[in-house]
Short mmCIF file of C-alpha atoms in Angstrom, two decimals:
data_model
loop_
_atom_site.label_atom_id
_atom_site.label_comp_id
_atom_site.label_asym_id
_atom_site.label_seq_id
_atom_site.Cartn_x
_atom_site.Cartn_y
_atom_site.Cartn_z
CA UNK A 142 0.00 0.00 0.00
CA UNK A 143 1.55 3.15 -0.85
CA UNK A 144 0.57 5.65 2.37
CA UNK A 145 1.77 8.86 0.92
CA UNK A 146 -0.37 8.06 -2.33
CA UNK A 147 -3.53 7.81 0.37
CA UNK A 148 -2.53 10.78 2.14
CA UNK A 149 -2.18 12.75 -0.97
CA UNK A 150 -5.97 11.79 -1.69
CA UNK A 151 -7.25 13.07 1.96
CA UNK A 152 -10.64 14.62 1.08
CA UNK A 153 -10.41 18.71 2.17
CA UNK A 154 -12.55 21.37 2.06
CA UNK A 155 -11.91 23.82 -0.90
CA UNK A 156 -13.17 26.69 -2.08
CA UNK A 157 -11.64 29.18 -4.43
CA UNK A 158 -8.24 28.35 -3.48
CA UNK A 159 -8.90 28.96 0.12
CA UNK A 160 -6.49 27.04 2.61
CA UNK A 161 -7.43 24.13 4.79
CA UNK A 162 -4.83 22.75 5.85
CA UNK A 163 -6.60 21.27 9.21
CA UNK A 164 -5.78 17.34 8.70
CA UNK A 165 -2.17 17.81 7.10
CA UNK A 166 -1.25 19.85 10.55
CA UNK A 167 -3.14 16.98 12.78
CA UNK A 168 -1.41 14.53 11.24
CA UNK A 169 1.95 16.17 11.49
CA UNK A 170 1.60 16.45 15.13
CA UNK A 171 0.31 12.87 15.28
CA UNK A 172 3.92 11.54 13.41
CA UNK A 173 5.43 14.28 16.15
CA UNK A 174 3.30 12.10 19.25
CA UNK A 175 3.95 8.52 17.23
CA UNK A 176 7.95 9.42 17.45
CA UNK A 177 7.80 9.90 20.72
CA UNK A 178 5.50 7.83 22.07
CA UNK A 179 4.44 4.73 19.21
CA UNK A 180 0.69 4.76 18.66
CA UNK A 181 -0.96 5.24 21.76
CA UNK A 182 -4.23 6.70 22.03
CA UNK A 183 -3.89 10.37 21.70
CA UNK A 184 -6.72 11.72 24.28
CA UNK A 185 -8.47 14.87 22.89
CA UNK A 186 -8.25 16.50 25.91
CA UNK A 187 -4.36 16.48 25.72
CA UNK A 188 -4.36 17.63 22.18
CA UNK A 189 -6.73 20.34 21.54
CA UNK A 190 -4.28 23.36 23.00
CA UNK A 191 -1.55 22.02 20.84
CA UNK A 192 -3.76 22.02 17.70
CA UNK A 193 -5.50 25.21 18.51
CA UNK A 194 -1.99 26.63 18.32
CA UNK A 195 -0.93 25.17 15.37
CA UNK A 196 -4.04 25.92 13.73
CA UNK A 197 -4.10 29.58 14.86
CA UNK A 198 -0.26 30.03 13.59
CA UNK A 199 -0.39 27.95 10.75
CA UNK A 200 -3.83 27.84 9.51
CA UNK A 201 -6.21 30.07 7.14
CA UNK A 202 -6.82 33.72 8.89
CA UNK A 203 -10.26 32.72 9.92
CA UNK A 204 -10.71 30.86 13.20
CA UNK A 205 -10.95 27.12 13.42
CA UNK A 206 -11.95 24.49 15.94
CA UNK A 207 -9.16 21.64 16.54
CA UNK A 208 -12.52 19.28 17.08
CA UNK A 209 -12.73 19.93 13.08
CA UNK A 210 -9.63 17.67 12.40
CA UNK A 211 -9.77 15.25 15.03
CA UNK A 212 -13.34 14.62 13.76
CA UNK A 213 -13.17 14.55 10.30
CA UNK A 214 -9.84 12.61 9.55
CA UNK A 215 -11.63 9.67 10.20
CA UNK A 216 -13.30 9.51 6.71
CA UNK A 217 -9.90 9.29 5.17
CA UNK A 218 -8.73 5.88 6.58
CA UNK A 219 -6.14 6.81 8.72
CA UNK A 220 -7.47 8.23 11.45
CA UNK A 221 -9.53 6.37 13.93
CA UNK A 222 -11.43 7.97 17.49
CA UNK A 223 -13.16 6.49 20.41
CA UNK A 224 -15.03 7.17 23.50
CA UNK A 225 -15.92 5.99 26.45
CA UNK A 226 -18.81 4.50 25.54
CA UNK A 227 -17.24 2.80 22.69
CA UNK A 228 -15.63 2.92 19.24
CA UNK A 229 -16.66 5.97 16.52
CA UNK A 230 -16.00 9.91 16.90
CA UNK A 231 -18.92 12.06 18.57
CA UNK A 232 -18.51 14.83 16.05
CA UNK A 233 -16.68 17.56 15.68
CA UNK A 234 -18.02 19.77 18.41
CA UNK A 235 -15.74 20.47 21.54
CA UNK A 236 -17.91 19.45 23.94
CA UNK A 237 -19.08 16.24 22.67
CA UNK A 238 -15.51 15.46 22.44
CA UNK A 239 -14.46 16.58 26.02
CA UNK A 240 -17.64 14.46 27.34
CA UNK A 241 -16.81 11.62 25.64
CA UNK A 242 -13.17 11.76 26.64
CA UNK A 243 -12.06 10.84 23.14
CA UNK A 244 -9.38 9.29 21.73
CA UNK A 245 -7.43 9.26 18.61
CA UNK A 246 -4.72 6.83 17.24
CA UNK A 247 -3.70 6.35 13.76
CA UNK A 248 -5.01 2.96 11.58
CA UNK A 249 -3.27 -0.02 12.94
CA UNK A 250 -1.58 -0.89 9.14
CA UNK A 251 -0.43 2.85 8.70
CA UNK A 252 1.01 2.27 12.53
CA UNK A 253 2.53 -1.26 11.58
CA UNK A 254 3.57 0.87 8.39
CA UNK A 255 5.48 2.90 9.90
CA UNK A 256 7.20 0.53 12.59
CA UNK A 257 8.45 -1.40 9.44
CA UNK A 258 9.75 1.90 7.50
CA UNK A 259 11.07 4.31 10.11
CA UNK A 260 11.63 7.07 7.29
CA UNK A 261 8.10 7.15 5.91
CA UNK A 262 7.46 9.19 8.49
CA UNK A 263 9.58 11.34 6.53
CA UNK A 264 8.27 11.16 3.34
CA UNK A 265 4.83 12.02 4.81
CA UNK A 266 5.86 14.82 6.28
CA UNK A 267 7.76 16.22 3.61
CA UNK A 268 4.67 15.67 1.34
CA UNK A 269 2.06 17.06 3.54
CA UNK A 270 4.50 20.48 4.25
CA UNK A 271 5.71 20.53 0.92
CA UNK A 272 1.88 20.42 -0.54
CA UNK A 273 0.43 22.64 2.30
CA UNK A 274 3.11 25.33 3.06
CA UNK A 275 6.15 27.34 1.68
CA UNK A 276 9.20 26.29 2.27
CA UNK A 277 10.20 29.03 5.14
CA UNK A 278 7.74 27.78 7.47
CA UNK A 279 8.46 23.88 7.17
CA UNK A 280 11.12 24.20 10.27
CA UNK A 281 9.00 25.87 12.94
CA UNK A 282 5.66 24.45 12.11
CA UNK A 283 7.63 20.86 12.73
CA UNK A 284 8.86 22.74 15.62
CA UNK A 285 5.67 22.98 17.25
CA UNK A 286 4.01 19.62 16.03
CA UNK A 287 6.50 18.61 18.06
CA UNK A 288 8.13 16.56 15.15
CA UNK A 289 11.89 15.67 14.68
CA UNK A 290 12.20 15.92 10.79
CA UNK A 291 15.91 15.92 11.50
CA UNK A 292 15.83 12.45 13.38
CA UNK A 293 13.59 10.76 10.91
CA UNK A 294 16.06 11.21 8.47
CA UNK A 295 19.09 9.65 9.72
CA UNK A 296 17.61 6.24 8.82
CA UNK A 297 17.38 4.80 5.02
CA UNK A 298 13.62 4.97 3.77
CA UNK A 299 12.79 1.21 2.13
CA UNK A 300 10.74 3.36 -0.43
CA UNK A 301 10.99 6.68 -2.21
CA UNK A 302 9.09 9.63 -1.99
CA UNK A 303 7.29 10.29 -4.99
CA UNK A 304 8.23 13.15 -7.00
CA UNK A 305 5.86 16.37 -7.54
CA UNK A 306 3.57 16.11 -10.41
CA UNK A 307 4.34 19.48 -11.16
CA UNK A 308 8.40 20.81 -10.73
CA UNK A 309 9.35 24.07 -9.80
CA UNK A 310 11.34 26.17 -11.88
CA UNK A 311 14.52 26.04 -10.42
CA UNK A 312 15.38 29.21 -12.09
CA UNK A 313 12.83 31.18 -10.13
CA UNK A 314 14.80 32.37 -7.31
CA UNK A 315 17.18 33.63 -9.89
CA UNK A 316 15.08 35.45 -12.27
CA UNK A 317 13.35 37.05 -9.37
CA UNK A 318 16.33 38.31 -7.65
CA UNK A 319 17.86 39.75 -11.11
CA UNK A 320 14.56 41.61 -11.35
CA UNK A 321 14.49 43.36 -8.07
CA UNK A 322 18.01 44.11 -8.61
CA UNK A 323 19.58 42.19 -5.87
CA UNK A 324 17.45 44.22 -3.09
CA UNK A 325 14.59 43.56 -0.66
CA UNK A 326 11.43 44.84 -2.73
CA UNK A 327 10.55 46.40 1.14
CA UNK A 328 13.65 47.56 3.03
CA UNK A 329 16.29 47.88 0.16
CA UNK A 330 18.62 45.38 1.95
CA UNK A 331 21.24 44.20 -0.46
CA UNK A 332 24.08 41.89 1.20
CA UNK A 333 26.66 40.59 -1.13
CA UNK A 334 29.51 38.32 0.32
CA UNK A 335 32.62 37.21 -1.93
CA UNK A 336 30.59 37.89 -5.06
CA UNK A 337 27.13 36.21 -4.04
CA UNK A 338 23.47 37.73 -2.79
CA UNK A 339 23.15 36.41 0.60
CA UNK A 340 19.84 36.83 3.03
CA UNK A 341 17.95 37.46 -0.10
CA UNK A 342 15.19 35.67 -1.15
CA UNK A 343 12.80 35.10 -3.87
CA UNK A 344 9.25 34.56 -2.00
CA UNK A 345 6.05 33.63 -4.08
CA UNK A 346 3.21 35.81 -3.34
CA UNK A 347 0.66 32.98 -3.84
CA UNK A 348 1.96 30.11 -2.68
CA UNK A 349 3.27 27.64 -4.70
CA UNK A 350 1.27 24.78 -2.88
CA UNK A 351 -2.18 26.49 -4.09
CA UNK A 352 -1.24 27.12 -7.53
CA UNK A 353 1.46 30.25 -7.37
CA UNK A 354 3.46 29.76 -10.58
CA UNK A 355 6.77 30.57 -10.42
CA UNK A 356 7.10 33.02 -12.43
CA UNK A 357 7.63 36.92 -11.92
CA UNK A 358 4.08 38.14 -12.10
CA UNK A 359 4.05 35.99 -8.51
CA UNK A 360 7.34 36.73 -7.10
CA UNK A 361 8.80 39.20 -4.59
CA UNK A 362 12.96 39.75 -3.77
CA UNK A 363 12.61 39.97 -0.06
CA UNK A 364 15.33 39.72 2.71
CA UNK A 365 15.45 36.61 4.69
CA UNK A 366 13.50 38.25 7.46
CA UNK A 367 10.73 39.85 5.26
CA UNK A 368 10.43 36.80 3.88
CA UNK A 369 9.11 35.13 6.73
CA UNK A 370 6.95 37.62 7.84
CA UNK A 371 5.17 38.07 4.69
CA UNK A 372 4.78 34.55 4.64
CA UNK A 373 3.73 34.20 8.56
CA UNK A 374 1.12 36.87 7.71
CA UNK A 375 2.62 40.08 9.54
CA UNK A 376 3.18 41.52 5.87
CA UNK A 377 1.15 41.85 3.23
CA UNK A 378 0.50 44.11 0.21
CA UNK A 379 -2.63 46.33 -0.24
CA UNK A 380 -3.91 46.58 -3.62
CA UNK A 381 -2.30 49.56 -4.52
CA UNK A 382 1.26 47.68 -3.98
CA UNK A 383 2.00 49.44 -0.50
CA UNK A 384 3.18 47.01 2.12
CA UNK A 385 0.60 46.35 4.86
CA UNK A 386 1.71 45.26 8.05
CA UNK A 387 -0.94 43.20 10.66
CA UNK A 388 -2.26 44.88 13.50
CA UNK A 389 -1.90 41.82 15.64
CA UNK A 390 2.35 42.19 15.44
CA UNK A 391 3.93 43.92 18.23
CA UNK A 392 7.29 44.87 18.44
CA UNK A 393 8.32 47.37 20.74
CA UNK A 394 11.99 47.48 20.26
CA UNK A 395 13.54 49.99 18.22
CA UNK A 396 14.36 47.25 15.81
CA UNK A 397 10.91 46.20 15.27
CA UNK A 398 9.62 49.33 15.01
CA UNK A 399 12.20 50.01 11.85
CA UNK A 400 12.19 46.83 10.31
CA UNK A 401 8.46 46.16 10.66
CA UNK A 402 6.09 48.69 11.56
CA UNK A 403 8.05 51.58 9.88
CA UNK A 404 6.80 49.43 6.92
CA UNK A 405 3.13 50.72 7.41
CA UNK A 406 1.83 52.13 3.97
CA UNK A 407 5.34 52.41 2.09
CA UNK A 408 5.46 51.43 -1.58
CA UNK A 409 7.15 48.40 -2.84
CA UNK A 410 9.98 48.53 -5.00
CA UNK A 411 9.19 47.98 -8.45
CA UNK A 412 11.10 45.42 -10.66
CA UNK A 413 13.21 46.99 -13.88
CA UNK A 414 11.58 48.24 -16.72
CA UNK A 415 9.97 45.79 -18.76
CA UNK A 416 9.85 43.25 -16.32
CA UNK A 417 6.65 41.94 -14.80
CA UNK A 418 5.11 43.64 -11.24
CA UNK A 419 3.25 41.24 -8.84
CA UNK A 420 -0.15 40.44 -10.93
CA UNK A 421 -3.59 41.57 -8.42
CA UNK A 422 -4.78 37.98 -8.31
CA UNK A 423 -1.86 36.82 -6.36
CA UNK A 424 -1.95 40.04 -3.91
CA UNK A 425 -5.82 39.14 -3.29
CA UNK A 426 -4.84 35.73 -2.78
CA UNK A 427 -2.68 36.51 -0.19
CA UNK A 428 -4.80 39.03 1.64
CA UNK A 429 -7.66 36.63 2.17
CA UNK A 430 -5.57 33.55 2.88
CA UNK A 431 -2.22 34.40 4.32
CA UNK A 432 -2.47 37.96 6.05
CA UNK A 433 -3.43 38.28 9.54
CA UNK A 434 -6.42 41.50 9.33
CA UNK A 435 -6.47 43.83 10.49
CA UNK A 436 -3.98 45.97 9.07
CA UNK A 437 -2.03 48.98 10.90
CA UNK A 438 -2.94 52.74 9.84
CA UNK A 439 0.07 53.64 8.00
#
């Protein structure tokens, strides 16, 4: 049975390209418990602060319940819940889960699975991060799913991870950078050592896991820093290519208030003539999807 081929067809809500990425995060936490602790029964009341963090620093903008998940994975196959009174989830609803004191463990054969190939847990990670979430998040959302990536890897995998449908263009980084002109597109930061651009790089506006090409009308230059925080949601751009900057950040160093919030309603730097400015799809996208509303007065 090929597991990451199953997970790959885990039935999600969608909806105009709107993010759900509710099951991938459960089950990276549940690889995180199974690492440390095999497949014992996960009790909900033990997991619901941990995935009502992850889902409030990793999910969509809007809130979500971590009964959602827990619920709802089982009609994938890989998931299974009980209760007190006996086998079979109670629903999504927090209550009905807290009353029923239930449990979740993964299927038996992906457990036995997974005992038998100790770096499949690898390859399901990498697929469900890789599918659900750029690149500069991957470390710290394993970070807090409590998930050694690292560890997993140290062992051979008796099976390969399937490669991507679709391939990224590994020229993108390039073409984006030579665009901006070696410089952050919001700060102007330009770091060169021995002959090379380095803390610079080349961030897709729409992500590349919900259908951002790679290609310049969806790409920004930003320093390492601005990176992240466009892609955590702090940044974002208005539709009038200004940067906006979330009303939920606080910084009150000096730093912060010059790296970040100075930020506030400045333009972005264009690209060089000719070449192609971030399209208004892909800002829209990430305004309803990735940015954390409201947004500061500038």
């Amino acid at each position: 049975m090929d597991w990451i081929e199953r997970i790959a067809g885990i039935r999600r809500w969608t909806r105009g390209g709107e993010r759900a990425p509710h099951k991938p995060l459960l089950l990276l936490y549940v690889l995180g418990r199974f690492q440390r602790h095999g497949n014992l029964p996960i009790p909900f009341s033990a997991a619901e602060a941990d995935l009502k963090r992850l889902l409030k620093e990793y999910g969509p903008p809007r809130d979500t319940s971590p009964g959602y998940p827990f619920h709802h994975l089982t009609s994938d196959g890989l998931w299974l819940v009980d209760t007190v009174t006996g086998p079979g989830s109670p629903g999504p609803e927090l209550g009905r889960l807290r009353a029923g004191q239930a449990t979740g463990r993964l299927h038996p054969d992906l457990a036995r699975a997974l005992v038998e190939d100790p770096r499949l847990a690898a390859g399901i990670a990498h697929f469900l991060l890789d599918a659900n979430f750029p690149p500069s998040l991957h470390a710290d959302i394993c970070r807090l799913a409590g998930l050694d990536l690292d560890g997993l890897e140290t062992v051979p995998m008796a099976r390969p991870v399937p490669a991507p449908a679709v391939r990224r263009d590994p020229a993108f980084r390039d073409k984006v950078l030579m665009a901006y002109e070696y410089a952050c597109a919001f700060c102007a930061y330009d770091g060169w050592l021995d002959g090379t651009a380095v803390g610079l790089d080349a961030a897709h506006v729409r992500w590349w896991a919900f259908d951002g090409p790679d290609d310049l009308a969806n790409g920004l230059c930003l320093c390492a820093i601005h990176h992240k925080l466009f892609d955590k949601g702090v940044l974002g751009l208005a539709p009038d290519r200004t940067v906006t900057v979330s009303a939920r950040f606080v910084g009150r160093s000096a730093s912060a208030r010059d790296m970040v919030l100075s930020l506030a309603g400045q333009p972005v730097r264009d690209p060089q003539p000719g070449m192609d400015a971030v399209e208004s799809d892909h800002i829209d996208w990430h305004g309803r999807q990735v940015f954390r509303t409201p947004a500061r007065s500038a």
